[in-house]
CSV table of C-alpha atoms in Angstrom, one decimal:
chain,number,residue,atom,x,y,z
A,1,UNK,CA,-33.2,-25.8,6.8
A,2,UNK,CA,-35.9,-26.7,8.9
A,3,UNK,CA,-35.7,-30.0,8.0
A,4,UNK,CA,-32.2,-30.7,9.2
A,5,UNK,CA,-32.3,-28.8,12.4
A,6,UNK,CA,-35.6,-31.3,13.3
A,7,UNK,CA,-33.7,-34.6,12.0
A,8,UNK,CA,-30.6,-33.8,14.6
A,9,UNK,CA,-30.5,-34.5,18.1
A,10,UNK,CA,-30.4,-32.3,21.1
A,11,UNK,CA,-27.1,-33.0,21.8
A,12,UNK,CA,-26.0,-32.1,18.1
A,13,UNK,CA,-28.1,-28.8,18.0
A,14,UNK,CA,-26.2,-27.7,20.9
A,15,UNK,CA,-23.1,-28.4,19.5
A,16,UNK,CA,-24.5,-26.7,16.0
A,17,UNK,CA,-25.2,-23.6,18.1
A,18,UNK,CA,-22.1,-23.6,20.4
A,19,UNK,CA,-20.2,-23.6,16.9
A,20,UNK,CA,-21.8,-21.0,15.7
A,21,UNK,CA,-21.4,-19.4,18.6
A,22,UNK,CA,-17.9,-20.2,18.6
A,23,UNK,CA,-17.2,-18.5,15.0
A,24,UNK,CA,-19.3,-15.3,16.2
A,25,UNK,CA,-17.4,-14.9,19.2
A,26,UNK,CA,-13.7,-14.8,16.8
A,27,UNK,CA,-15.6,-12.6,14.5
A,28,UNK,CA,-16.0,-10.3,16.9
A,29,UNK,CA,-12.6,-10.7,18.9
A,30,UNK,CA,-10.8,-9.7,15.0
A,31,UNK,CA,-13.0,-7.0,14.7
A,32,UNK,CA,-11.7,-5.6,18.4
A,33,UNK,CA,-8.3,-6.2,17.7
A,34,UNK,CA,-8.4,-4.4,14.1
A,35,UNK,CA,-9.7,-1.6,16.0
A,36,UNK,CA,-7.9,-1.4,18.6
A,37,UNK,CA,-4.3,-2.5,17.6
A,38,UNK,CA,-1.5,-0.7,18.6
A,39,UNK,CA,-1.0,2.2,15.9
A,40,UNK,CA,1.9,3.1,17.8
A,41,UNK,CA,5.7,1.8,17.0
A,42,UNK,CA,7.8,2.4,20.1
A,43,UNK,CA,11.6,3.7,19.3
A,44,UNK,CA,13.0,3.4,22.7
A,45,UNK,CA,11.8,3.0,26.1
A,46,UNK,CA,14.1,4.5,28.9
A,47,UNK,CA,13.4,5.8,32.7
A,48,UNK,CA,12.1,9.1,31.9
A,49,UNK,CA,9.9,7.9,29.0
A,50,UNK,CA,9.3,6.4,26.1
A,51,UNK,CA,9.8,7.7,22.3
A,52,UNK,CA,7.5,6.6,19.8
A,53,UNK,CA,6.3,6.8,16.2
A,54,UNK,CA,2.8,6.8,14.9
A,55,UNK,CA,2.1,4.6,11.6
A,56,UNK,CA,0.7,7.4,9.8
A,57,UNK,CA,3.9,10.0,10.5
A,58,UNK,CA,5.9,7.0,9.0
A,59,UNK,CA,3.7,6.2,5.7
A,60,UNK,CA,4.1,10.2,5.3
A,61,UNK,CA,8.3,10.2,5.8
A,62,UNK,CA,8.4,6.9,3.4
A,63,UNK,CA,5.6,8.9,0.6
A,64,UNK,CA,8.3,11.9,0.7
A,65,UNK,CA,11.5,10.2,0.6
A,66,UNK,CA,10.1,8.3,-2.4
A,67,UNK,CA,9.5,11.2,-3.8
A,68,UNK,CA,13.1,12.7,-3.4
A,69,UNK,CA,13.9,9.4,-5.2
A,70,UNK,CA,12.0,10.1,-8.2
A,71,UNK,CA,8.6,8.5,-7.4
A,72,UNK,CA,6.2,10.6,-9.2
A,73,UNK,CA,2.7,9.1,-8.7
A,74,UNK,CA,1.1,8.2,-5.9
A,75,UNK,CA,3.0,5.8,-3.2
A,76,UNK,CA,1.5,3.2,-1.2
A,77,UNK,CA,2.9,2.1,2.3
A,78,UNK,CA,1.9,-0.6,4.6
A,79,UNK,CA,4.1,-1.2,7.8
A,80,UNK,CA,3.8,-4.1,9.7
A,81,UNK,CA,5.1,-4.0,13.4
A,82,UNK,CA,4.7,-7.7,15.1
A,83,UNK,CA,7.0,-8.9,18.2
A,84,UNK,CA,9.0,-5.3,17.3
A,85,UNK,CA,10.4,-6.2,14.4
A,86,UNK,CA,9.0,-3.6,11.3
A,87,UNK,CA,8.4,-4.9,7.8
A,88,UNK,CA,7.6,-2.3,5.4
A,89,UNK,CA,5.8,-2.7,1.8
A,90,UNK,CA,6.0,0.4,-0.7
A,91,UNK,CA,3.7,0.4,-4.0
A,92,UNK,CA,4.7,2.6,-6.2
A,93,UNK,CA,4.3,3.6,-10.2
A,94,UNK,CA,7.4,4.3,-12.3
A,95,UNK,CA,7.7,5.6,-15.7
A,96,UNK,CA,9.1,2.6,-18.4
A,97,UNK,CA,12.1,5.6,-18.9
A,98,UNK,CA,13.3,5.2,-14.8
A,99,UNK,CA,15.6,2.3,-14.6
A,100,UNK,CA,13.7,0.0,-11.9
A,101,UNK,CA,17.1,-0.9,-10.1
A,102,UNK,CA,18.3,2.2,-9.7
A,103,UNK,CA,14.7,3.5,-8.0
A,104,UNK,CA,14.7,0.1,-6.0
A,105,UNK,CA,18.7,0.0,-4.8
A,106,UNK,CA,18.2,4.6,-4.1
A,107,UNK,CA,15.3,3.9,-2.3
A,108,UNK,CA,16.1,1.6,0.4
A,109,UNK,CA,18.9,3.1,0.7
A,110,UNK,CA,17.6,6.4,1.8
A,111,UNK,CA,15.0,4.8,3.6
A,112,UNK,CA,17.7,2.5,5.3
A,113,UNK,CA,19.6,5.8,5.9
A,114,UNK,CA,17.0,7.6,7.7
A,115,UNK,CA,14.6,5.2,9.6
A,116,UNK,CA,17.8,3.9,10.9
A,117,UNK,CA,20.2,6.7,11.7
A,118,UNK,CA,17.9,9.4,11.8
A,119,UNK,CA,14.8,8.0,13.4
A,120,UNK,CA,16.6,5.5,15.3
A,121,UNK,CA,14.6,2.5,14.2
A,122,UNK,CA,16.8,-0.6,14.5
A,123,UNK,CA,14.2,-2.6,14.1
A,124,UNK,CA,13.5,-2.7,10.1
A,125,UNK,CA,13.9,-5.8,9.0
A,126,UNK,CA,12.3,-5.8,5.5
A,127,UNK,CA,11.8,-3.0,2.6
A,128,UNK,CA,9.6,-4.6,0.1
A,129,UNK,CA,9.2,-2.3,-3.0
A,130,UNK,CA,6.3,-3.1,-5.5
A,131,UNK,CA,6.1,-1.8,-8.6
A,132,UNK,CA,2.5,-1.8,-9.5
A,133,UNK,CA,2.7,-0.4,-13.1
A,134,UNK,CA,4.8,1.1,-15.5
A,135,UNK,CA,3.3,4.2,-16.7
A,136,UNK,CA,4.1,5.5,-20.7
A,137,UNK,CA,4.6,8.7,-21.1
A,138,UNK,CA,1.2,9.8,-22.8
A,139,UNK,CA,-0.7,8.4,-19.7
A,140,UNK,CA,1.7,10.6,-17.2
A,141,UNK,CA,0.3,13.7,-18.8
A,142,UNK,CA,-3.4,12.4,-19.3
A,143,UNK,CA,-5.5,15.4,-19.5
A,144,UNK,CA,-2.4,18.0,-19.7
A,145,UNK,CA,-1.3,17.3,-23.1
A,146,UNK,CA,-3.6,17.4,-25.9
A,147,UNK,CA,-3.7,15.9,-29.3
A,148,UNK,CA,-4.5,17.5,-32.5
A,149,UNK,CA,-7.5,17.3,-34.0
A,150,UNK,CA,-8.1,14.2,-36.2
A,151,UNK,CA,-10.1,15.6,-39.0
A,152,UNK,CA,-7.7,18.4,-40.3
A,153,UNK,CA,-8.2,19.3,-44.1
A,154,UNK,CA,-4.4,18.5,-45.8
A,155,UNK,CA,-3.5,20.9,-48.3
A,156,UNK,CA,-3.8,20.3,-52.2
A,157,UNK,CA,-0.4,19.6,-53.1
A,158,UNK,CA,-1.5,19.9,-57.0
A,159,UNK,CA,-2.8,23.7,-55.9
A,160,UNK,CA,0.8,24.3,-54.7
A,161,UNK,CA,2.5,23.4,-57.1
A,162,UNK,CA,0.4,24.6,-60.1
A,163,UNK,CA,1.1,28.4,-58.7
């Protein structure tokens, strides 16, 4: 390394460093902005004030109503908010007995329902759903449900049938 920083000229280590300084400086500039972006979705703004929604309160409404739905394992939400229009992404886990368009077609329904009439959140503009697995029955009650013992001694049937 030492070797290629003495071959280069002055003017090129200055440009070597201002790039690098360059790439440190966006570094840092995402890293603000992921900790500081808004975390915040604003419903209306009016004279008197403005109504909004925290990100979190709307994860927690989206977990419950997929849960009325028939969502049993955990759900997953990401909502995205740019330039005020919301796009929502649910993962969720379904049994291979729930029919995946009726979950799907109830869901965003509900969710359509109540974000937008109840809330008051015109601005939804997607409702991904993503099933990330389909879960078999024996692995829904994993650790609730146990098997019998392997190694059980079978009765003689020539004993039986002898007596």
């Amino acid at each position: 390394m030492k070797e290629i920083l003495q071959n280069l000229s002055a003017e090129q280590l200055k440009c070597v460093f201002l790039l690098g300084w360059c790439i440190v400086g966006i570094v840092i500039i995402y890293i603000l902005y992921l900790l500081w972006r808004p975390k915040w979705i604003f419903i209306s703004k009016s004279d008197e004030g403005t109504v909004s929604l925290s990100k979190d309160s709307l994860n927690k409404i989206i977990e419950s109503l997929a849960r009325d739905v028939g969502v049993k394992d955990k759900v997953r939400t990401k909502v995205k908010c740019c330039r005020g229009i919301i796009s929502i992404d649910i993962a969720i886990r379904i049994s291979r007995r729930q029919n995946l368009a009726d979950i799907s077609r109830s869901l965003r329904e509900i969710l359509q329902n109540v974000l937008i009439n109840n809330i008051g959140l015109a601005a939804v503009k997607k409702i991904n759903i993503i099933v990330t697995e389909f879960q078999s029955e024996s692995s829904a009650c994993k650790g609730l449900c146990q098997k019998e013992p392997i190694n059980q001694e079978v009765p003689n049937r020539s004993n039986d049938q002898g007596e």
